[in-house]
Amino acid sequence: MGPRGGGLYVGRRAAAAGAALLLALLAALLALAALYGRCRREPTPPSPRAPGPAAPPPPAAAAGSVRRLPRHLLPLHYDLELWPRVRPGQAGPFAFSGQVNITVRCLRDTGAAVLHSSGLRSRGAAAVRGPLSEPGAAVQVAGLRHDEAGEVAVLQLGGRLRAGRRYVLQLGFQGRLEEDLDGLFLTRYTDRGQSSMLIASQMEPTYARRVYPCFDEPAMKATFNIRIIHDPSYVALSNMPAIDVSEVKDENGSLWTVTTFNTSLKMSTYLTAFVICDFGYVSRTERGNEIRIWARKEAIKNGYLDYALNITGQIFSFLEDILNVSYPLPKTDLVALPDFGAGGMENWGLMIFQEASLMNLPSDEFTSRKAIIALIVSHELGHQWFGNLVTMNWWNDLWLNEGLASYFEYLGATFVEPKLSLDKIFYAHVVQPVLREDSGIARSLSESEDKIKGSFSLMSLFDNITYSKGASITWMLSGFLTEKLFVRALTSYLKEFSFSNANQDDLWTHIQMVVDAQDEVQLPAPVKQIMDSWTCQNGFPVLTLNLTTGTVRQEQFFNKNNRKSTDSYNNTWIIPISWMRNGSSQPLTWLDTSSKNFPEMQVSESEYDWILLNVNISGYYRVNYDQLNLKRLARLLEDDPKAIPAVSRFQLIDDVFALTEFGYVPIETALELTKYLAREDELFIWNMVLLNLIPDKLESTLKNHEVYPLLKVLSVKMLMLWKMIILLKCIWKNLWQQCAGWASKTVWTCHLNCLLSGGTALSTKFPF
């Protein structure tokens, strides 16, 4: 794209986004009219629509079954050679070959060595050397059997491996190099008008076994010496810096380059990474960490990666400082692939991204594109500590990786981009969407380890529950502990389990240690008891407040309209309640039973005496107020919307719409709280209102990660879109003033005048 002219250019995607918003506004008007008309005619609430936005379909499941390996052998070190047989311009099919020598410690006597392998064929004879304490010793291999259904290779031995001894398993292998974006794959792209190919990897969760025979479980960490044989016109990258480049000839006398890498840190197999490409790069050094971003040479030349490079070092330093744990690698490569199955992958020392996740036009000022880049980069950098340095024992605690990285994703992004409003983007893009989804999903954040086996699809765990609920629970935990104590506990946790593995109980133990060492924060129960109520149960609670008695009652939030007689909703939680009374913040209190009386929450007869629970959505739950408090809150919003914090206004309206959909309150209650919207100037609140009113298919359009950010940019740059919002505000106001004549000529004349005159002034406050 060339330099921008003086006028306003609207591209195809921008025009589509604008059209989507116009349709959304029209749909919202029709929805309001229908709702208001129904409210006038019918005393009963309407049938609810399907709860919440539909979750994006999960990626294709990882192959086959989830088979745990026997605990006879523990891997210590891999010597791995990979040789993709690919030349520039070569036609397929493509293949790769390799050799892996795995040093293992025998934990229990065994007559077989079992390790993971999927889709690989043997190349040469397998061998077992050792015990290593006896020079020249070996154990005969009687046979090698591949179990494709179980994704394992079994070395049947002529002797036995003895406990306490070390051995080396030697296996040659070969496989097909596909264009499927999993394991080791090939992808095609165009750079400076020329067609090119590259080779890259994606190992998480269980694709390493498709690339080389290995112990492919997160707790079976080891060190790696890696060397890659490749065409001389390509550069090879892996987790560690290259320490040697040499040459070798194949059986036909053709010359290949051999790139050898330094010994890795102790890590899981799913973090091993390889890229072989003809890319350019930009680089800088931050606290001794060499950071390079690789991409198509045209993109590098045009400066599309400069922004990502500028923020990467800053986020690294921010995370090092806040966690008080140094990044342990000497280099970090970020590679922008034209085609990649995920937004980003956190491989230690070699992070891989979808190209669109890192690129930005250098001429742009702060835009939503920069915000997205900051969030994605920050998420993957957070994994360098949560996932890479300390890894979950098994996939049932995946949230320890993804939930904590998602939490720090927002902290890191708002650190490098202070224009972002942390609380607004976190609630609008993390808490609210997962609350809408979580009520209909029958799984907990942390599953039992035994459940993740057999035909279970590991990819099903990479969902909004793991990412967003994990981040939301972390946010709540940090809130009631205070950030200072929470970070102190995380530092202790990271230092104890560095280069090792942990489960959620290990995290609770370190938090409990920090809590016990001070007297500022007092909890109503042990940390494990509190947090297990949130991670080991599905769903979340809704609190019902009775202002007359001061009683708060909890129950699991569920769709009462669709409840079956066989359904059971008996979960209870230990709930931190942040609250305010008449605009003044009150001390944190706890609900640790199904119902509890709080005398301090009883109100007087004054209509100006009101209570607000879950201030700024500090807890992962919804709130259902009695009619007395709702009427007082509705009046307060009409008189002075700013008396309630913006995020709490967001929560209040979103909660009441959800309560309406699920049969807790009548539609009149939701509409009563919207009367003030003619005075609302926060766009993220308007967006939430629209998402609660428009059809699901338009909602999914607005939530699309490509279209949705453009709506915000367009809302600033296109006056007509602003005027459409002003029109909506004016219509909203008149709906309440002239119930019978909302479609009359008089009212529409008022709306038209409002539009042409510019209406009430609107501020330009955005989450981002």
mmCIF file of N, CA and C in Angstrom, residues 540-646:
data_model
loop_
_atom_site.group_PDB
_atom_site.id
_atom_site.type_symbol
_atom_site.label_atom_id
_atom_site.label_comp_id
_atom_site.label_asym_id
_atom_site.label_seq_id
_atom_site.Cartn_x
_atom_site.Cartn_y
_atom_site.Cartn_z
ATOM 1 N N PHE A 540 -19.764 -21.605 37.177
ATOM 2 C CA PHE A 540 -19.459 -20.509 38.085
ATOM 3 C C PHE A 540 -20.744 -20.112 38.809
ATOM 4 N N PRO A 541 -20.643 -19.328 39.896
ATOM 5 C CA PRO A 541 -21.842 -18.992 40.666
ATOM 6 C C PRO A 541 -22.508 -17.693 40.216
ATOM 7 N N VAL A 542 -23.757 -17.553 40.606
ATOM 8 C CA VAL A 542 -24.455 -16.277 40.564
ATOM 9 C C VAL A 542 -24.849 -15.956 42.000
ATOM 10 N N LEU A 543 -24.588 -14.729 42.429
ATOM 11 C CA LEU A 543 -24.956 -14.293 43.769
ATOM 12 C C LEU A 543 -26.268 -13.519 43.700
ATOM 13 N N THR A 544 -27.191 -13.835 44.596
ATOM 14 C CA THR A 544 -28.460 -13.110 44.691
ATOM 15 C C THR A 544 -28.467 -12.326 45.994
ATOM 16 N N LEU A 545 -28.664 -11.009 45.894
ATOM 17 C CA LEU A 545 -28.616 -10.116 47.048
ATOM 18 C C LEU A 545 -30.016 -9.623 47.397
ATOM 19 N N ASN A 546 -30.379 -9.789 48.654
ATOM 20 C CA ASN A 546 -31.632 -9.247 49.182
ATOM 21 C C ASN A 546 -31.273 -8.076 50.097
ATOM 22 N N LEU A 547 -31.588 -6.862 49.655
ATOM 23 C CA LEU A 547 -31.189 -5.674 50.409
ATOM 24 C C LEU A 547 -31.982 -5.511 51.705
ATOM 25 N N THR A 548 -33.182 -6.037 51.735
ATOM 26 C CA THR A 548 -34.005 -5.880 52.936
ATOM 27 C C THR A 548 -33.414 -6.634 54.115
ATOM 28 N N THR A 549 -32.910 -7.840 53.827
ATOM 29 C CA THR A 549 -32.360 -8.667 54.902
ATOM 30 C C THR A 549 -30.837 -8.658 54.939
ATOM 31 N N GLY A 550 -30.217 -8.194 53.847
ATOM 32 C CA GLY A 550 -28.756 -8.255 53.762
ATOM 33 C C GLY A 550 -28.244 -9.656 53.494
ATOM 34 N N THR A 551 -29.076 -10.517 52.948
ATOM 35 C CA THR A 551 -28.696 -11.905 52.691
ATOM 36 C C THR A 551 -28.131 -12.053 51.279
ATOM 37 N N VAL A 552 -26.989 -12.743 51.182
ATOM 38 C CA VAL A 552 -26.406 -13.083 49.883
ATOM 39 C C VAL A 552 -26.443 -14.596 49.748
ATOM 40 N N ARG A 553 -27.012 -15.048 48.643
ATOM 41 C CA ARG A 553 -27.143 -16.483 48.391
ATOM 42 C C ARG A 553 -26.425 -16.815 47.092
ATOM 43 N N GLN A 554 -25.746 -17.972 47.059
ATOM 44 C CA GLN A 554 -25.081 -18.403 45.834
ATOM 45 C C GLN A 554 -25.722 -19.662 45.285
ATOM 46 N N GLU A 555 -25.679 -19.784 43.972
ATOM 47 C CA GLU A 555 -26.062 -21.012 43.290
ATOM 48 C C GLU A 555 -25.295 -21.065 41.981
ATOM 49 N N GLN A 556 -25.205 -22.243 41.403
ATOM 50 C CA GLN A 556 -24.529 -22.361 40.112
ATOM 51 C C GLN A 556 -25.383 -21.694 39.040
ATOM 52 N N PHE A 557 -24.743 -20.890 38.197
ATOM 53 C CA PHE A 557 -25.453 -20.193 37.128
ATOM 54 C C PHE A 557 -25.768 -21.189 36.016
ATOM 55 N N PHE A 558 -27.032 -21.341 35.692
ATOM 56 C CA PHE A 558 -27.438 -22.280 34.652
ATOM 57 C C PHE A 558 -28.681 -21.740 33.964
ATOM 58 N N ASN A 559 -28.998 -22.308 32.837
ATOM 59 C CA ASN A 559 -30.151 -21.876 32.050
ATOM 60 C C ASN A 559 -31.416 -22.522 32.600
ATOM 61 N N LYS A 560 -32.183 -21.753 33.338
ATOM 62 C CA LYS A 560 -33.391 -22.297 33.964
ATOM 63 C C LYS A 560 -34.460 -22.648 32.940
ATOM 64 N N ASN A 561 -34.382 -22.032 31.775
ATOM 65 C CA ASN A 561 -35.380 -22.327 30.745
ATOM 66 C C ASN A 561 -35.176 -23.705 30.131
ATOM 67 N N ASN A 562 -33.932 -24.199 30.165
ATOM 68 C CA ASN A 562 -33.620 -25.480 29.526
ATOM 69 C C ASN A 562 -33.273 -26.565 30.533
ATOM 70 N N ARG A 563 -33.520 -26.339 31.795
ATOM 71 C CA ARG A 563 -33.106 -27.316 32.801
ATOM 72 C C ARG A 563 -33.921 -28.606 32.670
ATOM 73 N N LYS A 564 -33.198 -29.726 32.768
ATOM 74 C CA LYS A 564 -33.841 -31.030 32.754
ATOM 75 C C LYS A 564 -33.921 -31.558 34.178
ATOM 76 N N SER A 565 -34.863 -32.430 34.405
ATOM 77 C CA SER A 565 -35.061 -32.950 35.758
ATOM 78 C C SER A 565 -33.863 -33.736 36.252
ATOM 79 N N THR A 566 -33.041 -34.232 35.311
ATOM 80 C CA THR A 566 -31.873 -35.023 35.704
ATOM 81 C C THR A 566 -30.642 -34.164 35.958
ATOM 82 N N ASP A 567 -30.716 -32.877 35.604
ATOM 83 C CA ASP A 567 -29.567 -31.997 35.794
ATOM 84 C C ASP A 567 -29.323 -31.750 37.275
ATOM 85 N N SER A 568 -28.039 -31.667 37.623
ATOM 86 C CA SER A 568 -27.671 -31.380 39.014
ATOM 87 C C SER A 568 -26.785 -30.145 39.045
ATOM 88 N N TYR A 569 -27.180 -29.137 39.818
ATOM 89 C CA TYR A 569 -26.419 -27.890 39.939
ATOM 90 C C TYR A 569 -26.226 -27.591 41.424
ATOM 91 N N ASN A 570 -25.353 -28.386 42.049
ATOM 92 C CA ASN A 570 -25.177 -28.271 43.495
ATOM 93 C C ASN A 570 -23.813 -27.726 43.889
ATOM 94 N N ASN A 571 -23.047 -27.238 42.936
ATOM 95 C CA ASN A 571 -21.714 -26.733 43.265
ATOM 96 C C ASN A 571 -21.799 -25.487 44.138
ATOM 97 N N THR A 572 -20.865 -25.368 45.055
ATOM 98 C CA THR A 572 -20.718 -24.131 45.829
ATOM 99 C C THR A 572 -19.260 -23.713 45.776
ATOM 100 N N TRP A 573 -19.039 -22.416 45.953
ATOM 101 C CA TRP A 573 -17.705 -21.835 45.839
ATOM 102 C C TRP A 573 -17.389 -21.014 47.094
ATOM 103 N N ILE A 574 -16.106 -20.778 47.319
ATOM 104 C CA ILE A 574 -15.680 -19.825 48.347
ATOM 105 C C ILE A 574 -15.389 -18.527 47.607
ATOM 106 N N ILE A 575 -16.230 -17.522 47.825
ATOM 107 C CA ILE A 575 -16.315 -16.378 46.908
ATOM 108 C C ILE A 575 -15.846 -15.085 47.575
ATOM 109 N N PRO A 576 -14.852 -14.426 47.002
ATOM 110 C CA PRO A 576 -14.476 -13.092 47.487
ATOM 111 C C PRO A 576 -15.458 -12.057 46.945
ATOM 112 N N ILE A 577 -15.967 -11.213 47.819
ATOM 113 C CA ILE A 577 -16.954 -10.210 47.396
ATOM 114 C C ILE A 577 -16.376 -8.817 47.623
ATOM 115 N N SER A 578 -16.028 -8.169 46.532
ATOM 116 C CA SER A 578 -15.688 -6.742 46.608
ATOM 117 C C SER A 578 -16.987 -5.971 46.430
ATOM 118 N N TRP A 579 -17.168 -4.904 47.189
ATOM 119 C CA TRP A 579 -18.447 -4.203 47.098
ATOM 120 C C TRP A 579 -18.299 -2.742 47.489
ATOM 121 N N MET A 580 -19.286 -1.969 47.072
ATOM 122 C CA MET A 580 -19.331 -0.559 47.456
ATOM 123 C C MET A 580 -20.746 -0.199 47.872
ATOM 124 N N ARG A 581 -20.828 0.816 48.728
ATOM 125 C CA ARG A 581 -22.130 1.307 49.170
ATOM 126 C C ARG A 581 -22.170 2.803 48.941
ATOM 127 N N ASN A 582 -23.115 3.227 48.152
ATOM 128 C CA ASN A 582 -23.309 4.654 47.872
ATOM 129 C C ASN A 582 -22.030 5.308 47.356
ATOM 130 N N GLY A 583 -21.263 4.550 46.535
ATOM 131 C CA GLY A 583 -20.068 5.090 45.921
ATOM 132 C C GLY A 583 -18.800 4.914 46.724
ATOM 133 N N SER A 584 -18.897 4.406 47.943
ATOM 134 C CA SER A 584 -17.720 4.212 48.792
ATOM 135 C C SER A 584 -17.347 2.734 48.843
ATOM 136 N N SER A 585 -16.064 2.437 48.565
ATOM 137 C CA SER A 585 -15.588 1.055 48.611
ATOM 138 C C SER A 585 -15.616 0.531 50.035
ATOM 139 N N GLN A 586 -16.003 -0.739 50.173
ATOM 140 C CA GLN A 586 -16.100 -1.390 51.474
ATOM 141 C C GLN A 586 -15.053 -2.503 51.568
ATOM 142 N N PRO A 587 -14.723 -2.928 52.792
ATOM 143 C CA PRO A 587 -13.732 -4.005 52.940
ATOM 144 C C PRO A 587 -14.198 -5.290 52.259
ATOM 145 N N LEU A 588 -13.237 -6.014 51.677
ATOM 146 C CA LEU A 588 -13.530 -7.293 51.036
ATOM 147 C C LEU A 588 -14.159 -8.242 52.046
ATOM 148 N N THR A 589 -15.193 -8.955 51.611
ATOM 149 C CA THR A 589 -15.809 -9.962 52.468
ATOM 150 C C THR A 589 -15.927 -11.259 51.690
ATOM 151 N N TRP A 590 -16.308 -12.343 52.369
ATOM 152 C CA TRP A 590 -16.324 -13.665 51.738
ATOM 153 C C TRP A 590 -17.660 -14.358 51.970
ATOM 154 N N LEU A 591 -18.098 -15.082 50.946
ATOM 155 C CA LEU A 591 -19.240 -15.976 51.060
ATOM 156 C C LEU A 591 -18.706 -17.398 50.953
ATOM 157 N N ASP A 592 -18.647 -18.102 52.083
ATOM 158 C CA ASP A 592 -18.069 -19.444 52.097
ATOM 159 C C ASP A 592 -19.103 -20.522 52.383
ATOM 160 N N THR A 593 -20.373 -20.146 52.329
ATOM 161 C CA THR A 593 -21.477 -21.100 52.459
ATOM 162 C C THR A 593 -22.489 -20.799 51.362
ATOM 163 N N SER A 594 -23.528 -21.611 51.284
ATOM 164 C CA SER A 594 -24.520 -21.385 50.229
ATOM 165 C C SER A 594 -25.300 -20.101 50.442
ATOM 166 N N SER A 595 -25.443 -19.667 51.690
ATOM 167 C CA SER A 595 -26.166 -18.428 51.994
ATOM 168 C C SER A 595 -25.607 -17.834 53.278
ATOM 169 N N LYS A 596 -25.584 -16.508 53.322
ATOM 170 C CA LYS A 596 -25.016 -15.846 54.495
ATOM 171 C C LYS A 596 -25.639 -14.465 54.635
ATOM 172 N N ASN A 597 -25.830 -14.055 55.881
ATOM 173 C CA ASN A 597 -26.405 -12.737 56.139
ATOM 174 C C ASN A 597 -25.294 -11.734 56.420
ATOM 175 N N PHE A 598 -25.356 -10.586 55.741
ATOM 176 C CA PHE A 598 -24.401 -9.505 55.934
ATOM 177 C C PHE A 598 -25.181 -8.270 56.396
ATOM 178 N N PRO A 599 -25.259 -8.014 57.704
ATOM 179 C CA PRO A 599 -26.028 -6.861 58.199
ATOM 180 C C PRO A 599 -25.590 -5.549 57.571
ATOM 181 N N GLU A 600 -24.303 -5.440 57.234
ATOM 182 C CA GLU A 600 -23.800 -4.197 56.651
ATOM 183 C C GLU A 600 -24.349 -3.948 55.253
ATOM 184 N N MET A 601 -24.980 -4.960 54.649
ATOM 185 C CA MET A 601 -25.547 -4.792 53.313
ATOM 186 C C MET A 601 -27.044 -4.500 53.347
ATOM 187 N N GLN A 602 -27.629 -4.381 54.517
ATOM 188 C CA GLN A 602 -29.016 -3.928 54.599
ATOM 189 C C GLN A 602 -29.071 -2.432 54.309
ATOM 190 N N VAL A 603 -30.081 -2.001 53.587
ATOM 191 C CA VAL A 603 -30.165 -0.601 53.204
ATOM 192 C C VAL A 603 -31.362 0.064 53.868
ATOM 193 N N SER A 604 -31.313 1.388 53.881
ATOM 194 C CA SER A 604 -32.412 2.173 54.454
ATOM 195 C C SER A 604 -33.501 2.369 53.407
ATOM 196 N N GLU A 605 -34.516 3.139 53.763
ATOM 197 C CA GLU A 605 -35.610 3.397 52.834
ATOM 198 C C GLU A 605 -35.267 4.471 51.817
ATOM 199 N N SER A 606 -34.157 5.138 52.016
ATOM 200 C CA SER A 606 -33.767 6.198 51.087
ATOM 201 C C SER A 606 -33.458 5.611 49.713
ATOM 202 N N GLU A 607 -34.010 6.232 48.676
ATOM 203 C CA GLU A 607 -33.756 5.742 47.327
ATOM 204 C C GLU A 607 -32.319 5.981 46.883
ATOM 205 N N TYR A 608 -31.566 6.732 47.673
ATOM 206 C CA TYR A 608 -30.165 6.993 47.347
ATOM 207 C C TYR A 608 -29.215 6.052 48.082
ATOM 208 N N ASP A 609 -29.758 5.065 48.764
ATOM 209 C CA ASP A 609 -28.959 4.065 49.472
ATOM 210 C C ASP A 609 -28.892 2.807 48.601
ATOM 211 N N TRP A 610 -27.725 2.514 48.047
ATOM 212 C CA TRP A 610 -27.597 1.407 47.102
ATOM 213 C C TRP A 610 -26.322 0.612 47.363
ATOM 214 N N ILE A 611 -26.306 -0.616 46.842
ATOM 215 C CA ILE A 611 -25.187 -1.542 47.004
ATOM 216 C C ILE A 611 -24.747 -2.025 45.621
ATOM 217 N N LEU A 612 -23.445 -2.165 45.441
ATOM 218 C CA LEU A 612 -22.895 -2.729 44.207
ATOM 219 C C LEU A 612 -21.897 -3.819 44.590
ATOM 220 N N LEU A 613 -22.140 -5.044 44.118
ATOM 221 C CA LEU A 613 -21.245 -6.168 44.387
ATOM 222 C C LEU A 613 -20.325 -6.432 43.194
ATOM 223 N N ASN A 614 -19.228 -7.129 43.489
ATOM 224 C CA ASN A 614 -18.250 -7.505 42.453
ATOM 225 C C ASN A 614 -17.759 -6.277 41.697
ATOM 226 N N VAL A 615 -17.306 -5.300 42.454
ATOM 227 C CA VAL A 615 -16.874 -4.029 41.870
ATOM 228 C C VAL A 615 -15.746 -4.274 40.868
ATOM 229 N N ASN A 616 -15.899 -3.691 39.691
ATOM 230 C CA ASN A 616 -14.926 -3.838 38.605
ATOM 231 C C ASN A 616 -14.689 -5.302 38.227
ATOM 232 N N ILE A 617 -15.713 -6.115 38.422
ATOM 233 C CA ILE A 617 -15.666 -7.535 38.056
ATOM 234 C C ILE A 617 -14.395 -8.188 38.600
ATOM 235 N N SER A 618 -14.119 -7.987 39.867
ATOM 236 C CA SER A 618 -12.927 -8.572 40.471
ATOM 237 C C SER A 618 -13.084 -10.058 40.725
ATOM 238 N N GLY A 619 -14.326 -10.576 40.694
ATOM 239 C CA GLY A 619 -14.571 -11.995 40.903
ATOM 240 C C GLY A 619 -15.216 -12.632 39.694
ATOM 241 N N TYR A 620 -15.052 -13.941 39.571
ATOM 242 C CA TYR A 620 -15.553 -14.676 38.404
ATOM 243 C C TYR A 620 -16.973 -15.187 38.695
ATOM 244 N N TYR A 621 -17.927 -14.277 38.692
ATOM 245 C CA TYR A 621 -19.314 -14.652 38.950
ATOM 246 C C TYR A 621 -20.235 -13.530 38.480
ATOM 247 N N ARG A 622 -21.524 -13.839 38.446
ATOM 248 C CA ARG A 622 -22.535 -12.836 38.113
ATOM 249 C C ARG A 622 -23.309 -12.467 39.371
ATOM 250 N N VAL A 623 -24.016 -11.331 39.292
ATOM 251 C CA VAL A 623 -24.769 -10.835 40.451
ATOM 252 C C VAL A 623 -26.213 -10.581 40.042
ATOM 253 N N ASN A 624 -27.131 -11.081 40.852
ATOM 254 C CA ASN A 624 -28.569 -10.885 40.648
ATOM 255 C C ASN A 624 -29.107 -10.065 41.826
ATOM 256 N N TYR A 625 -29.468 -8.803 41.554
ATOM 257 C CA TYR A 625 -29.974 -7.919 42.609
ATOM 258 C C TYR A 625 -31.494 -8.041 42.730
ATOM 259 N N ASP A 626 -32.005 -7.745 43.909
ATOM 260 C CA ASP A 626 -33.461 -7.688 44.053
ATOM 261 C C ASP A 626 -33.988 -6.429 43.362
ATOM 262 N N GLN A 627 -35.295 -6.371 43.188
ATOM 263 C CA GLN A 627 -35.903 -5.278 42.435
ATOM 264 C C GLN A 627 -35.650 -3.916 43.090
ATOM 265 N N LEU A 628 -35.581 -3.886 44.401
ATOM 266 C CA LEU A 628 -35.347 -2.624 45.105
ATOM 267 C C LEU A 628 -34.002 -2.022 44.709
ATOM 268 N N ASN A 629 -32.956 -2.835 44.752
ATOM 269 C CA ASN A 629 -31.627 -2.317 44.417
ATOM 270 C C ASN A 629 -31.521 -1.988 42.932
ATOM 271 N N LEU A 630 -32.132 -2.809 42.078
ATOM 272 C CA LEU A 630 -32.069 -2.546 40.644
ATOM 273 C C LEU A 630 -32.727 -1.217 40.294
ATOM 274 N N LYS A 631 -33.851 -0.911 40.913
ATOM 275 C CA LYS A 631 -34.510 0.366 40.639
ATOM 276 C C LYS A 631 -33.644 1.535 41.087
ATOM 277 N N ARG A 632 -32.989 1.366 42.220
ATOM 278 C CA ARG A 632 -32.110 2.440 42.705
ATOM 279 C C ARG A 632 -30.881 2.598 41.806
ATOM 280 N N LEU A 633 -30.335 1.491 41.339
ATOM 281 C CA LEU A 633 -29.193 1.572 40.430
ATOM 282 C C LEU A 633 -29.601 2.183 39.092
ATOM 283 N N ALA A 634 -30.789 1.824 38.599
ATOM 284 C CA ALA A 634 -31.266 2.386 37.333
ATOM 285 C C ALA A 634 -31.449 3.897 37.450
ATOM 286 N N ARG A 635 -32.018 4.351 38.575
ATOM 287 C CA ARG A 635 -32.195 5.790 38.786
ATOM 288 C C ARG A 635 -30.839 6.485 38.895
ATOM 289 N N LEU A 636 -29.907 5.851 39.601
ATOM 290 C CA LEU A 636 -28.566 6.422 39.745
ATOM 291 C C LEU A 636 -27.890 6.586 38.394
ATOM 292 N N LEU A 637 -28.023 5.573 37.535
ATOM 293 C CA LEU A 637 -27.414 5.655 36.207
ATOM 294 C C LEU A 637 -28.028 6.785 35.389
ATOM 295 N N GLU A 638 -29.324 6.993 35.506
ATOM 296 C CA GLU A 638 -29.963 8.079 34.767
ATOM 297 C C GLU A 638 -29.512 9.441 35.290
ATOM 298 N N ASP A 639 -29.334 9.533 36.610
ATOM 299 C CA ASP A 639 -28.946 10.821 37.195
ATOM 300 C C ASP A 639 -27.458 11.111 37.009
ATOM 301 N N ASP A 640 -26.622 10.089 37.219
ATOM 302 C CA ASP A 640 -25.170 10.288 37.178
ATOM 303 C C ASP A 640 -24.475 8.975 36.841
ATOM 304 N N PRO A 641 -24.346 8.634 35.569
ATOM 305 C CA PRO A 641 -23.736 7.351 35.198
ATOM 306 C C PRO A 641 -22.340 7.160 35.785
ATOM 307 N N LYS A 642 -21.579 8.252 35.902
ATOM 308 C CA LYS A 642 -20.199 8.137 36.369
ATOM 309 C C LYS A 642 -20.107 7.791 37.859
ATOM 310 N N ALA A 643 -21.244 7.772 38.559
ATOM 311 C CA ALA A 643 -21.212 7.369 39.966
ATOM 312 C C ALA A 643 -20.849 5.898 40.109
ATOM 313 N N ILE A 644 -21.063 5.126 39.040
ATOM 314 C CA ILE A 644 -20.668 3.724 39.006
ATOM 315 C C ILE A 644 -19.498 3.597 38.044
ATOM 316 N N PRO A 645 -18.395 2.949 38.436
ATOM 317 C CA PRO A 645 -17.239 2.821 37.539
ATOM 318 C C PRO A 645 -17.635 2.198 36.200
ATOM 319 N N ALA A 646 -16.921 2.582 35.149
ATOM 320 C CA ALA A 646 -17.272 2.136 33.798
ATOM 321 C C ALA A 646 -17.325 0.616 33.696
#
